[in-house]
Amino acid sequence: MPDPEPSPSTPQPKDPSTLPPEALALAAKLFDYARAGDVPSLSQYLTAGIPTNLTNHEGNTLLMLAAYNGQKETVELLLSKNADTNVLNARGQSPIAGAVFKGYDEIVKLLVKGGADIRLGQPNAIDCARMFKREEALSIMGVEE
């Protein structure tokens, strides 16, 4: 049986190429805020209704970019706004694996506490910690060697 047609009131995902240049510029600015740790600016937009799990053309969420760039306060902000810790990017990478790879143990702690699945993604956070000899990250994740 085929899926029913979406009703006109059902929001449909937008093809980024159809978005106005202003919307694309705003999205780029938000991703830059996440990378740079600009908590006040990002918080203002999130409070105004920007989706917490906004993703860029590579599938990276705001949380992924903040975690990978060592932005602890930004990670805390996004988690407080219920960011999904388990969204994989287009390469199959998770925010926690990115934090493990970069050696950001405080962020690994936050993501574990926030519900990150340490077995999700390729390589997953455990494999990443073993590959790069991140003993502290393994301990934080509760993995015994």
mmCIF file of C-alpha atoms in Angstrom:
data_model
loop_
_atom_site.group_PDB
_atom_site.id
_atom_site.type_symbol
_atom_site.label_atom_id
_atom_site.label_comp_id
_atom_site.label_asym_id
_atom_site.label_seq_id
_atom_site.Cartn_x
_atom_site.Cartn_y
_atom_site.Cartn_z
ATOM 1 C CA MET A 1 0.000 0.000 0.000
ATOM 2 C CA PRO A 2 1.577 3.340 -1.004
ATOM 3 C CA ASP A 3 2.265 6.035 1.540
ATOM 4 C CA PRO A 4 -0.465 8.639 1.718
ATOM 5 C CA GLU A 5 0.233 12.017 0.154
ATOM 6 C CA PRO A 6 1.332 14.586 2.727
ATOM 7 C CA SER A 7 -1.322 17.094 3.580
ATOM 8 C CA PRO A 8 -0.704 20.701 2.545
ATOM 9 C CA SER A 9 -0.179 21.589 6.208
ATOM 10 C CA THR A 10 2.608 19.011 6.634
ATOM 11 C CA PRO A 11 5.930 20.869 6.567
ATOM 12 C CA GLN A 12 8.160 19.497 3.853
ATOM 13 C CA PRO A 13 11.951 19.498 3.985
ATOM 14 C CA LYS A 14 13.387 22.210 1.799
ATOM 15 C CA ASP A 15 16.007 21.630 -0.838
ATOM 16 C CA PRO A 16 18.761 24.048 0.245
ATOM 17 C CA SER A 17 19.248 25.150 -3.360
ATOM 18 C CA THR A 18 15.718 26.592 -3.302
ATOM 19 C CA LEU A 19 16.308 28.712 -0.205
ATOM 20 C CA PRO A 20 16.833 32.443 -0.567
ATOM 21 C CA PRO A 21 20.420 33.681 -0.225
ATOM 22 C CA GLU A 22 19.526 35.397 3.057
ATOM 23 C CA ALA A 23 18.437 32.086 4.609
ATOM 24 C CA LEU A 24 21.629 30.379 3.458
ATOM 25 C CA ALA A 25 23.710 33.242 4.859
ATOM 26 C CA LEU A 26 21.919 33.004 8.217
ATOM 27 C CA ALA A 27 22.477 29.240 8.361
ATOM 28 C CA ALA A 28 26.179 29.716 7.589
ATOM 29 C CA LYS A 29 26.386 32.298 10.373
ATOM 30 C CA LEU A 30 24.759 29.889 12.851
ATOM 31 C CA PHE A 31 27.218 27.127 11.982
ATOM 32 C CA ASP A 32 30.063 29.620 12.448
ATOM 33 C CA TYR A 33 28.655 30.553 15.878
ATOM 34 C CA ALA A 34 28.672 26.867 16.864
ATOM 35 C CA ARG A 35 32.256 26.376 15.652
ATOM 36 C CA ALA A 36 33.508 29.546 17.337
ATOM 37 C CA GLY A 37 31.616 29.102 20.607
ATOM 38 C CA ASP A 38 29.562 32.285 20.290
ATOM 39 C CA VAL A 39 27.038 31.238 22.944
ATOM 40 C CA PRO A 40 25.217 34.588 23.293
ATOM 41 C CA SER A 41 24.504 34.897 19.557
ATOM 42 C CA LEU A 42 23.589 31.248 19.056
ATOM 43 C CA SER A 43 21.386 31.267 22.148
ATOM 44 C CA GLN A 44 19.465 34.258 20.850
ATOM 45 C CA TYR A 45 18.643 32.468 17.587
ATOM 46 C CA LEU A 46 17.734 29.205 19.328
ATOM 47 C CA THR A 47 15.412 31.080 21.681
ATOM 48 C CA ALA A 48 13.822 32.724 18.629
ATOM 49 C CA GLY A 49 13.025 29.283 17.196
ATOM 50 C CA ILE A 50 15.949 28.155 15.050
ATOM 51 C CA PRO A 51 15.936 24.320 15.127
ATOM 52 C CA THR A 52 18.485 22.937 17.571
ATOM 53 C CA ASN A 53 19.292 20.067 15.205
ATOM 54 C CA LEU A 54 19.884 22.288 12.169
ATOM 55 C CA THR A 55 22.223 20.502 9.762
ATOM 56 C CA ASN A 56 24.574 21.803 7.108
ATOM 57 C CA HIS A 57 25.294 20.401 3.636
ATOM 58 C CA GLU A 58 27.652 17.813 5.178
ATOM 59 C CA GLY A 59 25.046 16.621 7.664
ATOM 60 C CA ASN A 60 26.820 18.274 10.599
ATOM 61 C CA THR A 61 24.542 19.571 13.321
ATOM 62 C CA LEU A 62 25.308 22.591 15.451
ATOM 63 C CA LEU A 63 26.193 20.106 18.224
ATOM 64 C CA MET A 64 28.626 18.211 15.994
ATOM 65 C CA LEU A 65 30.427 21.415 15.043
ATOM 66 C CA ALA A 66 30.569 22.671 18.628
ATOM 67 C CA ALA A 67 31.814 19.315 19.957
ATOM 68 C CA TYR A 68 34.436 18.886 17.232
ATOM 69 C CA ASN A 69 35.741 22.393 17.833
ATOM 70 C CA GLY A 70 36.019 22.054 21.610
ATOM 71 C CA GLN A 71 33.261 24.536 22.440
ATOM 72 C CA LYS A 72 32.182 23.236 25.847
ATOM 73 C CA GLU A 73 29.783 26.072 26.698
ATOM 74 C CA THR A 74 28.143 25.798 23.278
ATOM 75 C CA VAL A 75 27.707 22.046 23.763
ATOM 76 C CA GLU A 76 26.117 22.765 27.157
ATOM 77 C CA LEU A 77 23.760 25.292 25.558
ATOM 78 C CA LEU A 78 22.709 22.910 22.789
ATOM 79 C CA LEU A 79 22.169 20.036 25.219
ATOM 80 C CA SER A 80 20.056 22.324 27.409
ATOM 81 C CA LYS A 81 17.925 22.958 24.308
ATOM 82 C CA ASN A 82 17.539 19.180 23.749
ATOM 83 C CA ALA A 83 19.952 18.791 20.851
ATOM 84 C CA ASP A 84 20.054 15.197 19.627
ATOM 85 C CA THR A 85 23.420 13.715 20.624
ATOM 86 C CA ASN A 86 23.070 10.855 18.154
ATOM 87 C CA VAL A 87 22.667 12.538 14.764
ATOM 88 C CA LEU A 88 25.307 11.186 12.384
ATOM 89 C CA ASN A 89 26.753 13.392 9.673
ATOM 90 C CA ALA A 90 26.995 12.405 5.991
ATOM 91 C CA ARG A 91 30.213 10.496 6.754
ATOM 92 C CA GLY A 92 28.539 8.436 9.476
ATOM 93 C CA GLN A 93 30.355 10.254 12.290
ATOM 94 C CA SER A 94 28.827 11.100 15.667
ATOM 95 C CA PRO A 95 29.444 14.168 17.832
ATOM 96 C CA ILE A 96 30.945 12.027 20.597
ATOM 97 C CA ALA A 97 33.370 10.304 18.222
ATOM 98 C CA GLY A 98 34.467 13.751 17.021
ATOM 99 C CA ALA A 99 35.071 14.909 20.594
ATOM 100 C CA VAL A 100 36.996 11.705 21.378
ATOM 101 C CA PHE A 101 39.095 12.111 18.225
ATOM 102 C CA LYS A 102 40.014 15.670 19.166
ATOM 103 C CA GLY A 103 40.727 14.747 22.810
ATOM 104 C CA TYR A 104 38.027 16.941 24.354
ATOM 105 C CA ASP A 105 37.319 14.857 27.461
ATOM 106 C CA GLU A 106 35.063 17.457 29.111
ATOM 107 C CA ILE A 107 32.856 17.432 26.024
ATOM 108 C CA VAL A 108 32.874 13.628 25.974
ATOM 109 C CA LYS A 109 31.565 13.754 29.572
ATOM 110 C CA LEU A 110 28.792 16.163 28.586
ATOM 111 C CA LEU A 111 27.756 14.063 25.606
ATOM 112 C CA VAL A 112 27.715 10.825 27.621
ATOM 113 C CA LYS A 113 25.584 12.549 30.249
ATOM 114 C CA GLY A 114 23.383 13.877 27.432
ATOM 115 C CA GLY A 115 22.665 10.367 26.170
ATOM 116 C CA ALA A 116 25.197 9.908 23.380
ATOM 117 C CA ASP A 117 25.390 6.352 22.056
ATOM 118 C CA ILE A 118 29.089 5.435 22.212
ATOM 119 C CA ARG A 119 28.554 2.577 19.740
ATOM 120 C CA LEU A 120 26.927 4.712 17.057
ATOM 121 C CA GLY A 121 28.723 5.707 13.865
ATOM 122 C CA GLN A 122 31.767 4.619 11.952
ATOM 123 C CA PRO A 123 34.195 4.688 13.564
ATOM 124 C CA ASN A 124 32.240 4.777 16.786
ATOM 125 C CA ALA A 125 33.501 6.603 19.887
ATOM 126 C CA ILE A 126 34.976 3.443 21.418
ATOM 127 C CA ASP A 127 36.896 2.525 18.252
ATOM 128 C CA CYS A 128 38.081 6.114 17.942
ATOM 129 C CA ALA A 129 39.313 6.156 21.554
ATOM 130 C CA ARG A 130 41.185 2.898 21.037
ATOM 131 C CA MET A 131 42.662 4.017 17.707
ATOM 132 C CA PHE A 132 44.008 7.264 19.137
ATOM 133 C CA LYS A 133 44.828 5.888 22.600
ATOM 134 C CA ARG A 134 42.366 8.154 24.414
ATOM 135 C CA GLU A 135 42.431 6.296 27.736
ATOM 136 C CA GLU A 136 40.565 9.032 29.623
ATOM 137 C CA ALA A 137 37.753 8.999 27.060
ATOM 138 C CA LEU A 138 37.429 5.228 27.421
ATOM 139 C CA SER A 139 37.184 5.664 31.175
ATOM 140 C CA ILE A 140 34.569 8.430 30.841
ATOM 141 C CA MET A 141 32.534 6.180 28.550
ATOM 142 C CA GLY A 142 32.783 3.320 31.044
ATOM 143 C CA VAL A 143 34.771 1.091 28.710
ATOM 144 C CA GLU A 144 37.319 -1.151 30.349
ATOM 145 C CA GLU A 145 40.456 -2.103 28.502
#
